[in-house]
Amino acid sequence: MKVLVVGGGGREHAIAWRFNKDENVSKVYAAPGNPGMKNVECIDITDFEELANFAKENDIGLTMVGPEVPLCEGIVDVFKAKGLKIFGPDKAAAQLEGSKSFCKDFMVKYDIPTAESATFTNEADALAYIEEKGAPIVVKADGLAAGKGVIVAETKEQALEGVKSCFEGSFGDAGYKVVIEEFLDGEEASIFAFLDGKSSATLASSQDHKRAYDGDLGPNTGGMGSYSPAPVVTDEVMEMVQKEVLDNVTRGLQEEGLYYRGIIFVGLMIKNGVPKVLEFNVRFGDPETQTVLMRLDSSLSEAMLATVEGRLDEVDFKWSEDPACCVVLASGGYPGKYAKGHTITGFDEAEENGAVVFHAGTSLVDGNIVNTGGRVLGVTARGKDIKEAVDKAYEAVSKIKWQDVMYRKDIAYRAIERLNK
Ligand code: AMP
Ligand code: GLY
């Protein structure tokens, strides 16, 4: 079967890499893909109609969509209308990520454990609510804001500022509606599950590091590294998530008549072994995917196809016991301003010990790979325990050089601390 991956980041690179190891896959296309992808035909089409026609003409048996934006814009609706198999929710169901208030209403209606919240379209009412509740408190722009629309406010002033900046248009249309939410503390983890309309199947757990600097300090980013499994996700937590979250999501989608044949990313805050949902994403996480897929030992294409065809119950996922670690190399200054266009070296040396270098923000210029994005590479390795996976990833990282490269030195520190207990 030929497959098409929509997107060009580290997550999509990991998916294309996994497809290339899959005996059911004869050819991998990516739109637009990236210069690090090997044995992948990259195509430069963004228009959904055109892409669907390309998929039809080239006999593509399965399309998988990486990022949330095309899902929220309705790529699944266009492919489905042409009778093409595509992995993901349609536009209406993608609102679970595209609108925080839609997601909160859904969670409340279907008894999914989450933080208490209220939604406002009027600035004065939002400010009054914060005055009443006090801090810490969390302010969220309703729409997609590339991970930047969430303000975790430690003081009332920060929360008030956050609301004002939403209504002043800092997040564009995404911010004229805000969700204000109870602050939850605990440890975060992500659980991915495939949904086929009738049931769900969880994948291996993982955890990312959202803050820019060591010790989980500094500004929030798209994710500076990840590891899998996440020891905070015990069997009991997994069971609770299945029963209280995933079963209720499936029921809710059915009752609302929403079409969803894809992956759901459950962002959790876990305290004393009790999980609450922070958010749903309607796609794989980045960089969590890099570590989760490095541990998948069964066919990804078959699992996705079965999901689209509503026969998820036939899928037998096989996971390696070996943990995996991904260290993100970013451009110096990220998530703020950074310089682009520096030549990167050391790719082959980095992969000598079995690590894989996934590209996220690179371009090919005059035969050289240069940095063009904030998050540039995701260096990922597997080991017999988390310590070995981390050491292998950092050994590979040490071979890669470019001016002003920046990365965290402590990815997976919590998992290693647990190992030492
Ligand atoms: P979200 O996009 O909703 O997951 O929010 C982004 C990040 O903000 C999360 O990964 C958490 O680190 C943090 N966050 C979101 N909601 C809360 C909450 N209710 N309490 C504490 N932290 C939160
Ligand atoms: N790493 C978090 C995300 O993909 O949203």
Tab-separated table of C-alpha atoms and ligand atoms in Angstrom:
chain	number	residue	atom	x	y	z
A	1	MET	CA	0.000	0.000	0.000
A	2	LYS	CA	1.152	3.532	-0.732
A	3	VAL	CA	0.779	6.036	2.088
A	4	LEU	CA	0.774	9.836	2.317
A	5	VAL	CA	1.866	11.806	5.389
A	6	VAL	CA	0.559	15.376	5.601
A	7	GLY	CA	3.001	17.702	7.392
A	8	GLY	CA	6.739	18.258	7.596
A	9	GLY	CA	7.828	18.413	11.233
A	10	GLY	CA	9.575	16.005	13.561
A	11	ARG	CA	6.355	14.141	14.270
A	12	GLU	CA	5.691	13.592	10.562
A	13	HIS	CA	9.309	12.565	10.036
A	14	ALA	CA	8.924	9.912	12.745
A	15	ILE	CA	5.682	8.672	11.163
A	16	ALA	CA	7.279	8.490	7.690
A	17	TRP	CA	10.309	6.710	9.200
A	18	ARG	CA	8.042	4.158	10.851
A	19	PHE	CA	6.055	3.626	7.633
A	20	ASN	CA	9.323	2.921	5.847
A	21	LYS	CA	9.966	0.013	8.212
A	22	ASP	CA	6.483	-1.380	7.627
A	23	GLU	CA	6.202	-4.392	5.354
A	24	ASN	CA	2.671	-3.375	4.306
A	25	VAL	CA	3.960	-0.087	2.882
A	26	SER	CA	5.369	0.024	-0.645
A	27	LYS	CA	5.929	3.770	-0.919
A	28	VAL	CA	5.776	6.825	1.346
A	29	TYR	CA	4.814	10.310	0.157
A	30	ALA	CA	4.883	13.422	2.329
A	31	ALA	CA	3.324	16.846	1.761
A	32	PRO	CA	5.449	18.894	2.175
A	33	GLY	CA	7.819	16.575	4.102
A	34	ASN	CA	11.292	17.738	5.095
A	35	PRO	CA	14.896	17.387	3.899
A	36	GLY	CA	15.732	14.767	6.523
A	37	MET	CA	13.184	12.233	5.262
A	38	LYS	CA	14.823	9.276	3.536
A	39	ASN	CA	13.022	7.084	0.964
A	40	VAL	CA	10.106	9.507	0.945
A	41	GLU	CA	8.773	11.386	-2.082
A	42	CYS	CA	8.084	14.933	-0.934
A	43	ILE	CA	5.348	16.795	-2.772
A	44	ASP	CA	4.583	20.469	-2.642
A	45	ILE	CA	0.772	20.594	-2.566
A	46	THR	CA	-1.192	22.352	0.183
A	47	ASP	CA	-4.664	22.728	-1.314
A	48	PHE	CA	-6.881	19.922	0.031
A	49	GLU	CA	-8.745	19.292	-3.248
A	50	GLU	CA	-5.491	19.099	-5.179
A	51	LEU	CA	-3.927	16.836	-2.575
A	52	ALA	CA	-6.939	14.515	-2.630
A	53	ASN	CA	-6.733	14.367	-6.437
A	54	PHE	CA	-3.040	13.519	-6.132
A	55	ALA	CA	-3.895	10.729	-3.678
A	56	LYS	CA	-6.522	9.353	-6.071
A	57	GLU	CA	-4.302	9.522	-9.141
A	58	ASN	CA	-1.393	7.871	-7.334
A	59	ASP	CA	-3.468	5.115	-5.776
A	60	ILE	CA	-2.641	6.088	-2.200
A	61	GLY	CA	-4.309	3.654	0.177
A	62	LEU	CA	-4.020	5.681	3.366
A	63	THR	CA	-3.411	9.336	4.204
A	64	MET	CA	-2.370	10.335	7.710
A	65	VAL	CA	-2.500	13.931	8.870
A	66	GLY	CA	0.137	15.138	11.344
A	67	PRO	CA	-0.780	18.701	12.401
A	68	GLU	CA	-4.011	20.068	13.852
A	69	VAL	CA	-4.466	22.962	11.431
A	70	PRO	CA	-5.438	20.933	8.323
A	71	LEU	CA	-7.712	18.756	10.509
A	72	CYS	CA	-9.469	21.810	11.930
A	73	GLU	CA	-9.755	23.205	8.389
A	74	GLY	CA	-11.527	20.070	7.179
A	75	ILE	CA	-8.983	18.005	5.216
A	76	VAL	CA	-10.716	14.799	6.327
A	77	ASP	CA	-14.062	16.028	4.965
A	78	VAL	CA	-12.506	16.656	1.530
A	79	PHE	CA	-10.749	13.272	1.308
A	80	LYS	CA	-13.765	11.402	2.646
A	81	ALA	CA	-16.062	13.007	0.074
A	82	LYS	CA	-13.819	11.560	-2.644
A	83	GLY	CA	-13.938	8.091	-1.105
A	84	LEU	CA	-10.325	8.218	0.096
A	85	LYS	CA	-9.114	6.649	3.325
A	86	ILE	CA	-7.751	9.247	5.707
A	87	PHE	CA	-6.778	8.965	9.361
A	88	GLY	CA	-8.173	11.760	11.538
A	89	PRO	CA	-11.373	13.453	12.734
A	90	ASP	CA	-13.513	15.552	10.422
A	91	LYS	CA	-13.788	19.305	10.853
A	92	ALA	CA	-16.644	19.177	13.358
A	93	ALA	CA	-14.953	16.595	15.588
A	94	ALA	CA	-11.586	18.392	15.349
A	95	GLN	CA	-13.147	21.155	17.458
A	96	LEU	CA	-12.171	19.040	20.453
A	97	GLU	CA	-8.791	20.674	19.889
A	98	GLY	CA	-9.835	23.692	17.816
A	99	SER	CA	-12.074	25.169	20.503
A	100	LYS	CA	-11.272	24.923	24.206
A	101	SER	CA	-14.852	25.823	25.152
A	102	PHE	CA	-16.265	23.126	22.837
A	103	CYS	CA	-13.884	20.667	24.485
A	104	LYS	CA	-14.832	21.737	28.020
A	105	ASP	CA	-18.563	21.501	27.267
A	106	PHE	CA	-18.004	18.021	25.833
A	107	MET	CA	-16.056	16.906	28.904
A	108	VAL	CA	-18.676	18.197	31.310
A	109	LYS	CA	-21.539	16.657	29.317
A	110	TYR	CA	-19.872	13.225	29.158
A	111	ASP	CA	-18.528	13.040	32.732
A	112	ILE	CA	-14.842	13.300	31.838
A	113	PRO	CA	-12.709	14.424	34.823
A	114	THR	CA	-11.248	17.885	34.214
A	115	ALA	CA	-10.566	21.213	35.922
A	116	GLU	CA	-13.544	23.380	36.834
A	117	SER	CA	-13.918	26.207	34.316
A	118	ALA	CA	-16.060	28.974	32.870
A	119	THR	CA	-16.189	30.465	29.357
A	120	PHE	CA	-16.457	34.193	28.581
A	121	THR	CA	-16.983	36.309	25.478
A	122	ASN	CA	-17.159	39.487	27.537
A	123	GLU	CA	-13.963	40.929	28.983
A	124	ALA	CA	-15.550	42.556	32.051
A	125	ASP	CA	-17.232	39.326	33.120
A	126	ALA	CA	-13.950	37.423	32.691
A	127	LEU	CA	-12.088	39.975	34.830
A	128	ALA	CA	-14.780	39.815	37.512
A	129	TYR	CA	-14.549	36.011	37.575
A	130	ILE	CA	-10.798	36.206	38.205
A	131	GLU	CA	-11.328	38.784	40.975
A	132	GLU	CA	-13.731	36.348	42.582
A	133	LYS	CA	-11.628	33.167	42.174
A	134	GLY	CA	-8.134	34.567	42.797
A	135	ALA	CA	-4.828	32.970	41.760
A	136	PRO	CA	-3.282	30.624	40.772
A	137	ILE	CA	-5.634	30.314	37.818
A	138	VAL	CA	-5.344	29.453	34.125
A	139	VAL	CA	-6.512	31.601	31.198
A	140	LYS	CA	-6.926	29.963	27.789
A	141	ALA	CA	-7.661	31.581	24.437
A	142	ASP	CA	-10.494	29.528	22.943
A	143	GLY	CA	-9.089	28.846	19.463
A	144	LEU	CA	-5.880	27.419	18.023
A	145	ALA	CA	-2.875	29.512	19.028
A	146	ALA	CA	0.046	27.197	18.201
A	147	GLY	CA	0.427	26.247	21.849
A	148	LYS	CA	0.802	29.868	22.943
A	149	GLY	CA	-2.747	30.666	24.028
A	150	VAL	CA	-2.505	29.308	27.579
A	151	ILE	CA	-1.505	31.549	30.481
A	152	VAL	CA	-0.814	29.735	33.724
A	153	ALA	CA	-1.104	32.709	36.079
A	154	GLU	CA	0.556	32.590	39.481
A	155	THR	CA	-0.883	35.943	40.465
A	156	LYS	CA	-4.245	37.603	39.953
A	157	GLU	CA	-2.500	40.427	38.066
A	158	GLN	CA	-1.012	38.004	35.529
A	159	ALA	CA	-4.430	36.460	34.983
A	160	LEU	CA	-6.072	39.866	34.508
A	161	GLU	CA	-3.311	40.823	32.061
A	162	GLY	CA	-3.816	37.527	30.230
A	163	VAL	CA	-7.520	38.181	29.771
A	164	LYS	CA	-6.838	41.733	28.572
A	165	SER	CA	-4.276	40.554	26.039
A	166	CYS	CA	-6.754	37.980	24.682
A	167	PHE	CA	-9.404	40.645	24.175
A	168	GLU	CA	-6.845	43.056	22.714
A	169	GLY	CA	-6.270	40.516	19.955
A	170	SER	CA	-2.901	38.989	20.934
A	171	PHE	CA	-4.138	35.628	19.696
A	172	GLY	CA	-6.285	36.987	16.861
A	173	ASP	CA	-9.780	35.549	16.600
A	174	ALA	CA	-8.661	32.678	18.834
A	175	GLY	CA	-8.706	35.016	21.845
A	176	TYR	CA	-12.055	36.782	21.767
A	177	LYS	CA	-13.484	33.902	23.716
A	178	VAL	CA	-11.598	32.728	26.806
A	179	VAL	CA	-11.835	29.738	29.070
A	180	ILE	CA	-10.789	30.397	32.653
A	181	GLU	CA	-9.850	27.311	34.529
A	182	GLU	CA	-8.940	26.083	37.979
A	183	PHE	CA	-5.175	25.561	38.369
A	184	LEU	CA	-4.241	21.897	38.723
A	185	ASP	CA	-0.918	20.792	40.106
A	186	GLY	CA	0.714	17.411	39.731
A	187	GLU	CA	2.746	15.728	37.046
A	188	GLU	CA	1.810	15.910	33.367
A	189	ALA	CA	1.696	12.977	30.974
A	190	SER	CA	0.236	12.242	27.571
A	191	ILE	CA	-1.765	9.242	26.523
A	192	PHE	CA	-2.492	8.555	22.887
A	193	ALA	CA	-5.352	6.362	21.776
A	194	PHE	CA	-6.732	5.379	18.383
A	195	LEU	CA	-10.500	5.845	18.014
A	196	ASP	CA	-12.505	4.026	15.333
A	197	GLY	CA	-16.007	5.208	16.194
A	198	LYS	CA	-16.812	2.130	18.275
A	199	SER	CA	-13.895	1.664	20.612
A	200	SER	CA	-10.441	2.917	21.521
A	201	ALA	CA	-6.973	1.435	21.888
A	202	THR	CA	-4.261	3.134	23.906
A	203	LEU	CA	-0.679	3.412	22.696
A	204	ALA	CA	2.424	3.550	24.893
A	205	SER	CA	2.495	6.489	27.331
A	206	SER	CA	4.932	9.368	27.055
A	207	GLN	CA	5.823	12.666	28.579
A	208	ASP	CA	7.278	15.812	27.086
A	209	HIS	CA	9.144	18.751	28.598
A	210	LYS	CA	7.303	21.935	27.730
A	211	ARG	CA	9.580	24.497	29.368
A	212	ALA	CA	12.575	25.877	27.502
A	213	TYR	CA	15.250	25.453	30.176
A	214	ASP	CA	16.641	22.769	32.474
A	215	GLY	CA	14.703	22.049	35.640
A	216	ASP	CA	11.430	22.776	33.797
A	217	LEU	CA	12.083	26.498	33.999
A	218	GLY	CA	11.584	29.299	31.515
A	219	PRO	CA	8.919	29.928	28.910
A	220	ASN	CA	6.602	27.279	27.462
A	221	THR	CA	7.586	25.803	24.096
A	222	GLY	CA	6.154	23.229	21.721
A	223	GLY	CA	8.208	20.628	23.617
A	224	MET	CA	11.964	20.361	24.240
A	225	GLY	CA	12.175	16.590	24.513
A	226	SER	CA	10.211	13.516	25.473
A	227	TYR	CA	10.436	10.006	26.782
A	228	SER	CA	8.364	6.858	26.699
A	229	PRO	CA	7.047	5.152	28.744
A	230	ALA	CA	6.072	7.750	31.362
A	231	PRO	CA	6.360	5.964	34.730
A	232	VAL	CA	3.762	8.344	36.233
A	233	VAL	CA	1.218	6.518	34.046
A	234	THR	CA	0.757	3.403	36.139
A	235	ASP	CA	-1.570	0.563	35.170
A	236	GLU	CA	-4.161	2.055	37.531
A	237	VAL	CA	-3.939	5.445	35.823
A	238	MET	CA	-4.234	3.762	32.420
A	239	GLU	CA	-7.333	1.896	33.593
A	240	MET	CA	-8.929	5.077	34.921
A	241	VAL	CA	-8.186	6.879	31.655
A	242	GLN	CA	-9.734	4.047	29.655
A	243	LYS	CA	-12.907	3.978	31.743
A	244	GLU	CA	-13.440	7.609	32.673
A	245	VAL	CA	-11.931	9.337	29.653
A	246	LEU	CA	-11.731	7.180	26.527
A	247	ASP	CA	-14.963	5.228	26.943
A	248	ASN	CA	-16.782	8.480	27.613
A	249	VAL	CA	-15.145	10.140	24.597
A	250	THR	CA	-16.341	7.296	22.369
A	251	ARG	CA	-19.838	7.527	23.811
A	252	GLY	CA	-19.869	11.311	23.441
A	253	LEU	CA	-18.728	11.200	19.813
A	254	GLN	CA	-21.463	8.671	19.038
A	255	GLU	CA	-24.185	10.635	20.800
A	256	GLU	CA	-23.120	13.901	19.149
A	257	GLY	CA	-22.890	12.183	15.735
A	258	LEU	CA	-19.257	13.230	15.275
A	259	TYR	CA	-16.958	11.418	12.804
A	260	TYR	CA	-13.595	10.520	14.328
A	261	ARG	CA	-11.336	7.786	12.971
A	262	GLY	CA	-7.906	8.777	14.163
A	263	ILE	CA	-5.789	9.422	17.192
A	264	ILE	CA	-6.716	11.382	20.297
A	265	PHE	CA	-4.008	12.851	22.490
A	266	VAL	CA	-5.136	13.086	26.099
A	267	GLY	CA	-3.109	15.676	28.012
A	268	LEU	CA	-3.313	14.766	31.699
A	269	MET	CA	-2.377	16.249	35.044
A	270	ILE	CA	-1.885	13.443	37.553
A	271	LYS	CA	-1.934	14.043	41.286
A	272	ASN	CA	-1.756	11.254	43.847
A	273	GLY	CA	-2.485	8.761	41.078
A	274	VAL	CA	-5.663	10.547	39.983
A	275	PRO	CA	-5.697	11.887	36.397
A	276	LYS	CA	-7.613	14.911	35.147
A	277	VAL	CA	-7.766	15.994	31.521
A	278	LEU	CA	-6.036	19.285	30.677
A	279	GLU	CA	-6.789	19.113	26.992
A	280	PHE	CA	-7.476	16.924	24.019
A	281	ASN	CA	-5.489	17.162	20.833
A	282	VAL	CA	-6.813	15.484	17.726
A	283	ARG	CA	-3.384	14.448	16.469
A	284	PHE	CA	-0.130	12.929	17.602
A	285	GLY	CA	2.060	14.988	19.957
A	286	ASP	CA	5.367	16.415	18.872
A	287	PRO	CA	7.955	15.345	20.188
A	288	GLU	CA	6.097	12.525	22.017
A	289	THR	CA	5.514	10.656	18.751
A	290	GLN	CA	9.227	10.314	18.102
A	291	THR	CA	9.650	8.230	21.268
A	292	VAL	CA	6.347	6.338	21.105
A	293	LEU	CA	6.902	5.205	17.508
A	294	MET	CA	10.484	4.210	18.228
A	295	ARG	CA	8.993	1.622	20.611
A	296	LEU	CA	6.310	0.310	18.241
A	297	ASP	CA	7.222	-3.145	16.968
A	298	SER	CA	4.020	-3.896	14.986
A	299	SER	CA	2.620	-2.394	11.773
A	300	LEU	CA	1.594	1.270	12.027
A	301	SER	CA	-0.103	1.309	8.614
A	302	GLU	CA	-2.277	-1.707	9.458
A	303	ALA	CA	-3.292	-0.165	12.794
A	304	MET	CA	-4.234	3.095	11.084
A	305	LEU	CA	-6.080	1.435	8.234
A	306	ALA	CA	-8.027	-0.750	10.680
A	307	THR	CA	-8.919	2.412	12.615
A	308	VAL	CA	-10.250	4.141	9.511
A	309	GLU	CA	-12.194	1.012	8.561
A	310	GLY	CA	-13.723	0.615	12.040
A	311	ARG	CA	-11.975	-2.647	12.939
A	312	LEU	CA	-9.633	-1.491	15.659
A	313	ASP	CA	-10.544	-4.577	17.700
A	314	GLU	CA	-8.464	-6.652	15.238
A	315	VAL	CA	-5.265	-4.720	15.938
A	316	ASP	CA	-2.588	-6.160	18.183
A	317	PHE	CA	-0.094	-3.423	19.045
A	318	LYS	CA	3.336	-4.695	20.024
A	319	TRP	CA	5.584	-2.454	22.092
A	320	SER	CA	9.241	-2.829	22.886
A	321	GLU	CA	10.009	-2.940	26.605
A	322	ASP	CA	12.965	-0.671	25.897
A	323	PRO	CA	12.343	2.985	26.758
A	324	ALA	CA	13.068	5.773	24.280
A	325	CYS	CA	14.241	9.354	24.714
A	326	CYS	CA	14.080	12.313	22.323
A	327	VAL	CA	16.177	15.448	22.818
A	328	VAL	CA	15.070	18.475	20.808
A	329	LEU	CA	17.813	20.692	19.407
A	330	ALA	CA	16.510	24.227	18.977
A	331	SER	CA	17.811	27.464	17.507
A	332	GLY	CA	19.445	29.642	20.201
A	333	GLY	CA	16.863	32.140	21.485
A	334	TYR	CA	13.827	29.878	20.876
A	335	PRO	CA	10.947	30.300	21.791
A	336	GLY	CA	11.830	33.981	21.291
A	337	LYS	CA	13.763	35.420	18.338
A	338	TYR	CA	16.483	33.284	16.770
A	339	ALA	CA	18.909	33.394	13.838
A	340	LYS	CA	18.321	31.081	10.876
A	341	GLY	CA	20.461	29.732	8.062
A	342	HIS	CA	23.394	28.220	10.004
A	343	THR	CA	24.843	25.058	8.479
A	344	ILE	CA	24.347	21.937	10.587
A	345	THR	CA	26.915	19.121	10.587
A	346	GLY	CA	27.341	15.690	12.157
A	347	PHE	CA	24.203	13.852	11.002
A	348	ASP	CA	25.936	10.606	9.997
A	349	GLU	CA	28.126	10.489	13.114
A	350	ALA	CA	25.054	11.088	15.286
A	351	GLU	CA	23.282	8.039	13.884
A	352	GLU	CA	26.292	5.712	14.308
A	353	ASN	CA	25.115	4.398	17.699
A	354	GLY	CA	21.598	3.637	16.465
A	355	ALA	CA	20.033	7.006	17.306
A	356	VAL	CA	17.743	8.592	14.715
A	357	VAL	CA	17.804	12.291	13.904
A	358	PHE	CA	14.328	13.525	13.048
A	359	HIS	CA	14.171	16.900	11.307
A	360	ALA	CA	11.658	19.540	12.354
A	361	GLY	CA	12.888	22.954	11.240
A	362	THR	CA	15.533	22.469	8.543
A	363	SER	CA	15.987	23.387	4.885
A	364	LEU	CA	18.387	22.287	2.202
A	365	VAL	CA	20.327	25.299	0.894
A	366	ASP	CA	23.163	24.862	-1.648
A	367	GLY	CA	23.657	21.261	-0.590
A	368	ASN	CA	23.798	22.087	3.132
A	369	ILE	CA	21.193	21.422	5.798
A	370	VAL	CA	20.504	24.680	7.663
A	371	ASN	CA	18.261	25.618	10.591
A	372	THR	CA	15.068	27.440	9.624
A	373	GLY	CA	12.748	26.822	12.552
A	374	GLY	CA	12.683	27.163	16.328
A	375	ARG	CA	12.723	23.456	17.019
A	376	VAL	CA	15.190	22.076	14.505
A	377	LEU	CA	15.973	18.406	15.224
A	378	GLY	CA	14.714	15.628	17.515
A	379	VAL	CA	17.511	13.197	18.335
A	380	THR	CA	15.889	9.954	19.457
A	381	ALA	CA	17.303	6.720	20.844
A	382	ARG	CA	16.154	3.520	22.514
A	383	GLY	CA	17.991	1.747	25.347
A	384	LYS	CA	17.563	-1.213	27.678
A	385	ASP	CA	16.517	1.222	30.384
A	386	ILE	CA	15.699	4.923	30.398
A	387	LYS	CA	19.236	5.830	31.489
A	388	GLU	CA	20.763	4.062	28.485
A	389	ALA	CA	18.228	5.634	26.116
A	390	VAL	CA	19.058	9.080	27.510
A	391	ASP	CA	22.824	8.486	27.320
A	392	LYS	CA	22.580	7.279	23.722
A	393	ALA	CA	20.465	10.251	22.724
A	394	TYR	CA	22.917	12.729	24.311
A	395	GLU	CA	25.919	10.945	22.804
A	396	ALA	CA	24.318	11.459	19.395
A	397	VAL	CA	23.445	15.066	20.259
A	398	SER	CA	27.127	15.765	21.017
A	399	LYS	CA	28.020	14.976	17.377
A	400	ILE	CA	25.670	17.583	15.931
A	401	LYS	CA	26.968	21.109	15.574
A	402	TRP	CA	25.714	24.468	14.448
A	403	GLN	CA	26.128	28.016	15.644
A	404	ASP	CA	23.961	28.823	18.695
A	405	VAL	CA	22.402	25.363	19.025
A	406	MET	CA	20.396	25.126	22.241
A	407	TYR	CA	18.977	22.108	24.043
A	408	ARG	CA	18.036	20.888	27.478
A	409	LYS	CA	20.526	18.676	29.299
A	410	ASP	CA	17.995	17.020	31.609
A	411	ILE	CA	15.401	15.303	29.430
A	412	ALA	CA	13.722	12.423	31.309
A	413	TYR	CA	15.203	13.459	34.659
A	414	ARG	CA	12.029	12.539	36.506
A	415	ALA	CA	12.029	9.021	35.067
A	416	ILE	CA	15.713	8.602	35.980
A	417	GLU	CA	15.055	9.856	39.506
A	418	ARG	CA	12.331	7.223	39.848
A	419	LEU	CA	14.766	4.559	38.629
A	420	ASN	CA	17.179	5.547	41.412
A	421	LYS	CA	14.560	5.378	44.162
B	1	AMP	P1	-3.154	23.024	27.128
B	1	AMP	O1	-2.846	23.494	25.746
B	1	AMP	O2	-4.555	23.259	27.533
B	1	AMP	O3	-2.683	21.640	27.443
B	1	AMP	O4	-2.203	23.891	28.071
B	1	AMP	C1	-0.818	23.968	27.843
B	1	AMP	C2	-0.068	23.729	29.116
B	1	AMP	O5	-0.504	24.631	30.146
B	1	AMP	C3	-0.305	22.353	29.711
B	1	AMP	O6	0.518	21.383	29.149
B	1	AMP	C4	-0.009	22.595	31.177
B	1	AMP	O7	1.397	22.619	31.410
B	1	AMP	C5	-0.539	23.979	31.396
B	1	AMP	N1	-1.930	23.918	31.884
B	1	AMP	C6	-3.064	23.904	31.138
B	1	AMP	N2	-4.163	23.854	31.898
B	1	AMP	C7	-3.741	23.833	33.175
B	1	AMP	C8	-4.400	23.766	34.436
B	1	AMP	N3	-5.728	23.760	34.551
B	1	AMP	N4	-3.630	23.752	35.551
B	1	AMP	C9	-2.276	23.785	35.457
B	1	AMP	N5	-1.609	23.869	34.305
B	1	AMP	C10	-2.309	23.884	33.168
B	2	GLY	N1	4.192	18.256	22.733
B	2	GLY	C1	2.909	18.764	22.900
B	2	GLY	C2	2.062	18.803	21.714
B	2	GLY	O1	2.342	18.210	20.694
B	2	GLY	O2	1.024	19.450	21.774
